């Protein structure tokens, strides 16, 4: 059974445009279920995200709502009327773009208008308009294979929006694009939606990217797998705070992360635990099911120290946008740096301004040895993973530790890819701090002999 | 089977139906296979018709006018010059057909109708 926490609908959300009622889907003779009983409503004015790991049935639900496949049980209602075939109110943006390779950009965009009975001139005019709006002007006669991934997906968007769909479906629309391209396109879409430049009344996005869901949605349905079901329904970040990275977004991302990395736990219970933890003075590490280590941003020590030095030279403060521009860094990468230095207490982030803390100032002023000594101290205080590793090394009679033990441990909290990244980052930082050495060929961590840590902060 | 499912879904979503579905989805998507099929079929058909132009059965010869019967008859009568000429004409027809028709269709299939 799906657990559906009913929440007050988003402000301005009105009439139910589209609904799934107790929808189930199974395949094959053994009726193996892909989607367990699911009920969803999509209301006027809403942007809803279906978020979950692969195999959680979120794409299946999207296809059922679009009328591309019938549900095995239950029904889909469009404006209260049962849906019997393809849903004419819906346009879809596909993960794979789904462009017709033998048609030009213009013909691909016009495709959706063929069935509308518009005259060829009207079709052309509307397609041109959509192409302009989505930033494809000049590419009308190009074939899809001449375009980059980002441009292809723009065609996908233009084709969907040109039909003025009442509801827009997006199936992992940015996941085949590189990060920067995807983010860019996402922001443009967000603007079109926020400024009501498109007549679309509701949007449904399927994604496995937490950040993406949080950045876009009024409402987020978190799916679980085996078989697919809705684990919990969450309210999105208020629209005003949604378009910038900030505490509201970070907190929701963290909550969802917790839910998704603990698939065996009851999501409602998890959320309760989190709200209790938030009420306490300090988030405690090592709590019953809380993640043991904080997530280290993927930042090299060179960038980290360079960033603090740079901040000191520009007066100890800087606006995030200006920093990103002046350092010629992608916003993502800069935010990772800010996060890392913030984690270490070297900077403070206030309203898009990065401020060097007194400790940060001392760090910037120190010579190399002083820098390392200070880093050693604060890293041990702030970075729980590093503290854990050093403590293990200290207590080991040989002062060594198998790297595998650390990565295995990390894999309880992170995906194996992320665990690897976390490990590499902590090694990078630990080496710089002269706390440990690491031999990649033997996979052995060793305590740095010169710097036995006299006492560890507990 | 050769039609990608995302394109089929797009055709359904954007209500491309009937003859339009054939023209924008099915025929272009199967075009490369269609060309290959046509080459095989044409070759096979021509082969069969050439053979059937000249049938010899229990001492009876049944033949009709054509390149196939010319070659077979020449071989029968050991007229090697005619046999060579007939074979060369046949090779020329195959090569011309390849150049003029099939290669161009293949090139078109490769350039416009490739799915990847």
Short mmCIF file of N, CA and C in Angstrom, two decimals, chain A residues 63 67-68 86 88 90-94 96-103 111-112 114-115 143 145 156 159-160 163, chain B residues 4-16 20 23-26 28-30 110-116:
data_model
loop_
_atom_site.label_atom_id
_atom_site.label_comp_id
_atom_site.label_asym_id
_atom_site.label_seq_id
_atom_site.Cartn_x
_atom_site.Cartn_y
_atom_site.Cartn_z
N UNK A 63 3.87 7.36 -18.01
CA UNK A 63 3.32 6.82 -19.25
C UNK A 63 1.85 6.44 -19.10
N UNK A 67 -1.40 8.16 -21.05
CA UNK A 67 -2.21 7.28 -21.88
C UNK A 67 -1.39 6.48 -22.87
N UNK A 68 -0.08 6.38 -22.63
CA UNK A 68 0.76 5.59 -23.53
C UNK A 68 0.64 4.11 -23.21
N UNK A 86 -4.61 7.68 -25.70
CA UNK A 86 -3.60 8.71 -25.49
C UNK A 86 -4.23 10.00 -24.94
N UNK A 88 -4.77 13.61 -24.77
CA UNK A 88 -4.56 14.70 -25.71
C UNK A 88 -4.16 16.01 -25.04
N UNK A 90 -1.74 16.32 -23.02
CA UNK A 90 -0.37 16.18 -22.53
C UNK A 90 0.64 16.24 -23.65
N UNK A 91 1.76 16.91 -23.42
CA UNK A 91 2.92 16.82 -24.31
C UNK A 91 4.09 16.31 -23.47
N UNK A 92 4.96 15.55 -24.10
CA UNK A 92 6.07 14.95 -23.34
C UNK A 92 7.42 15.40 -23.89
N UNK A 93 8.31 15.72 -22.96
CA UNK A 93 9.71 15.91 -23.30
C UNK A 93 10.43 14.65 -22.85
N UNK A 94 11.13 14.00 -23.78
CA UNK A 94 11.72 12.69 -23.50
C UNK A 94 13.19 12.81 -23.10
N UNK A 96 15.51 10.84 -24.06
CA UNK A 96 16.33 10.56 -25.24
C UNK A 96 16.05 11.54 -26.36
N UNK A 97 15.32 12.59 -26.07
CA UNK A 97 14.91 13.63 -27.02
C UNK A 97 13.80 13.16 -27.96
N UNK A 98 13.93 11.92 -28.48
CA UNK A 98 12.93 11.34 -29.38
C UNK A 98 12.63 12.24 -30.57
N UNK A 99 13.69 12.77 -31.19
CA UNK A 99 13.50 13.57 -32.40
C UNK A 99 13.55 12.66 -33.61
N UNK A 100 12.81 13.02 -34.63
CA UNK A 100 12.83 12.23 -35.86
C UNK A 100 14.06 12.66 -36.67
N UNK A 101 15.03 11.73 -36.84
CA UNK A 101 16.30 12.13 -37.44
C UNK A 101 16.17 12.59 -38.89
N UNK A 102 15.10 12.16 -39.56
CA UNK A 102 14.94 12.52 -40.97
C UNK A 102 14.15 13.81 -41.15
N UNK A 103 13.77 14.43 -40.06
CA UNK A 103 13.05 15.70 -40.17
C UNK A 103 13.94 16.84 -39.66
N UNK A 111 5.60 18.90 -36.05
CA UNK A 111 4.97 17.59 -35.99
C UNK A 111 3.71 17.56 -35.14
N UNK A 112 3.81 18.16 -33.95
CA UNK A 112 2.68 18.11 -33.03
C UNK A 112 1.48 18.90 -33.52
N UNK A 114 0.44 18.96 -36.69
CA UNK A 114 -0.17 18.37 -37.88
C UNK A 114 -1.60 17.93 -37.60
N UNK A 115 -1.82 17.42 -36.38
CA UNK A 115 -3.13 16.88 -36.06
C UNK A 115 -4.14 17.95 -35.65
N UNK A 143 19.30 19.37 -39.24
CA UNK A 143 18.81 18.06 -38.83
C UNK A 143 19.32 17.77 -37.42
N UNK A 145 20.94 15.47 -36.03
CA UNK A 145 22.30 14.97 -35.80
C UNK A 145 23.35 16.08 -35.88
N UNK A 156 13.20 19.31 -28.41
CA UNK A 156 12.20 18.54 -27.67
C UNK A 156 11.24 19.44 -26.92
N UNK A 159 8.97 21.37 -29.43
CA UNK A 159 7.94 20.50 -29.98
C UNK A 159 6.82 20.28 -28.97
N UNK A 160 7.20 20.20 -27.69
CA UNK A 160 6.18 19.99 -26.67
C UNK A 160 5.37 21.26 -26.43
N UNK A 163 2.46 22.88 -29.03
CA UNK A 163 1.06 22.42 -29.06
C UNK A 163 0.24 23.04 -27.93
N UNK B 4 12.44 2.71 -32.90
CA UNK B 4 12.72 2.96 -31.49
C UNK B 4 11.44 3.31 -30.73
N UNK B 5 11.38 2.82 -29.49
CA UNK B 5 10.13 3.01 -28.74
C UNK B 5 9.88 4.48 -28.42
N UNK B 6 10.96 5.27 -28.24
CA UNK B 6 10.71 6.67 -27.91
C UNK B 6 10.06 7.40 -29.10
N UNK B 7 10.46 7.04 -30.31
CA UNK B 7 9.84 7.67 -31.47
C UNK B 7 8.39 7.22 -31.62
N UNK B 8 8.15 5.94 -31.32
CA UNK B 8 6.76 5.47 -31.38
C UNK B 8 5.90 6.21 -30.37
N UNK B 9 6.48 6.40 -29.17
CA UNK B 9 5.72 7.12 -28.14
C UNK B 9 5.48 8.57 -28.55
N UNK B 10 6.52 9.19 -29.13
CA UNK B 10 6.36 10.57 -29.56
C UNK B 10 5.25 10.67 -30.61
N UNK B 11 5.21 9.70 -31.50
CA UNK B 11 4.17 9.70 -32.54
C UNK B 11 2.78 9.60 -31.91
N UNK B 12 2.67 8.80 -30.85
CA UNK B 12 1.36 8.68 -30.19
C UNK B 12 1.01 9.98 -29.47
N UNK B 13 1.98 10.50 -28.72
CA UNK B 13 1.72 11.73 -27.95
C UNK B 13 1.31 12.87 -28.87
N UNK B 14 2.00 13.02 -29.99
CA UNK B 14 1.71 14.13 -30.89
C UNK B 14 0.71 13.75 -31.98
N UNK B 15 0.01 12.66 -31.73
CA UNK B 15 -1.13 12.26 -32.56
C UNK B 15 -0.80 12.16 -34.05
N UNK B 16 0.35 11.58 -34.32
CA UNK B 16 0.70 11.31 -35.71
C UNK B 16 0.10 9.94 -36.03
N UNK B 20 -0.03 9.49 -42.21
CA UNK B 20 1.05 10.36 -41.73
C UNK B 20 2.03 9.57 -40.85
N UNK B 23 4.24 7.75 -43.16
CA UNK B 23 5.18 8.61 -43.86
C UNK B 23 6.25 9.18 -42.94
N UNK B 24 5.89 9.57 -41.71
CA UNK B 24 6.88 10.21 -40.85
C UNK B 24 7.58 9.24 -39.90
N UNK B 25 6.96 8.11 -39.63
CA UNK B 25 7.58 7.19 -38.66
C UNK B 25 8.02 5.88 -39.30
N UNK B 26 7.05 5.12 -39.80
CA UNK B 26 7.34 3.72 -40.15
C UNK B 26 8.26 3.61 -41.36
N UNK B 28 10.29 5.81 -42.98
CA UNK B 28 11.67 6.28 -42.79
C UNK B 28 12.47 5.39 -41.85
N UNK B 29 11.82 4.90 -40.79
CA UNK B 29 12.55 4.11 -39.81
C UNK B 29 12.99 2.77 -40.38
N UNK B 30 12.17 2.20 -41.29
CA UNK B 30 12.55 0.90 -41.84
C UNK B 30 13.25 1.04 -43.19
N UNK B 110 21.76 5.93 -45.39
CA UNK B 110 22.84 6.21 -44.46
C UNK B 110 22.78 7.68 -43.99
N UNK B 111 22.49 8.57 -44.92
CA UNK B 111 22.56 10.00 -44.61
C UNK B 111 21.31 10.49 -43.89
N UNK B 112 20.16 10.07 -44.33
CA UNK B 112 18.94 10.67 -43.80
C UNK B 112 18.22 9.76 -42.81
N UNK B 113 18.30 8.48 -43.02
CA UNK B 113 17.40 7.60 -42.28
C UNK B 113 18.11 6.71 -41.27
N UNK B 114 19.28 7.17 -40.86
CA UNK B 114 19.98 6.36 -39.89
C UNK B 114 19.47 6.67 -38.50
N UNK B 115 19.28 5.64 -37.73
CA UNK B 115 18.81 5.83 -36.36
C UNK B 115 19.96 5.60 -35.41
N UNK B 116 20.46 6.66 -34.86
CA UNK B 116 21.42 6.44 -33.78
C UNK B 116 21.55 7.68 -32.92
#
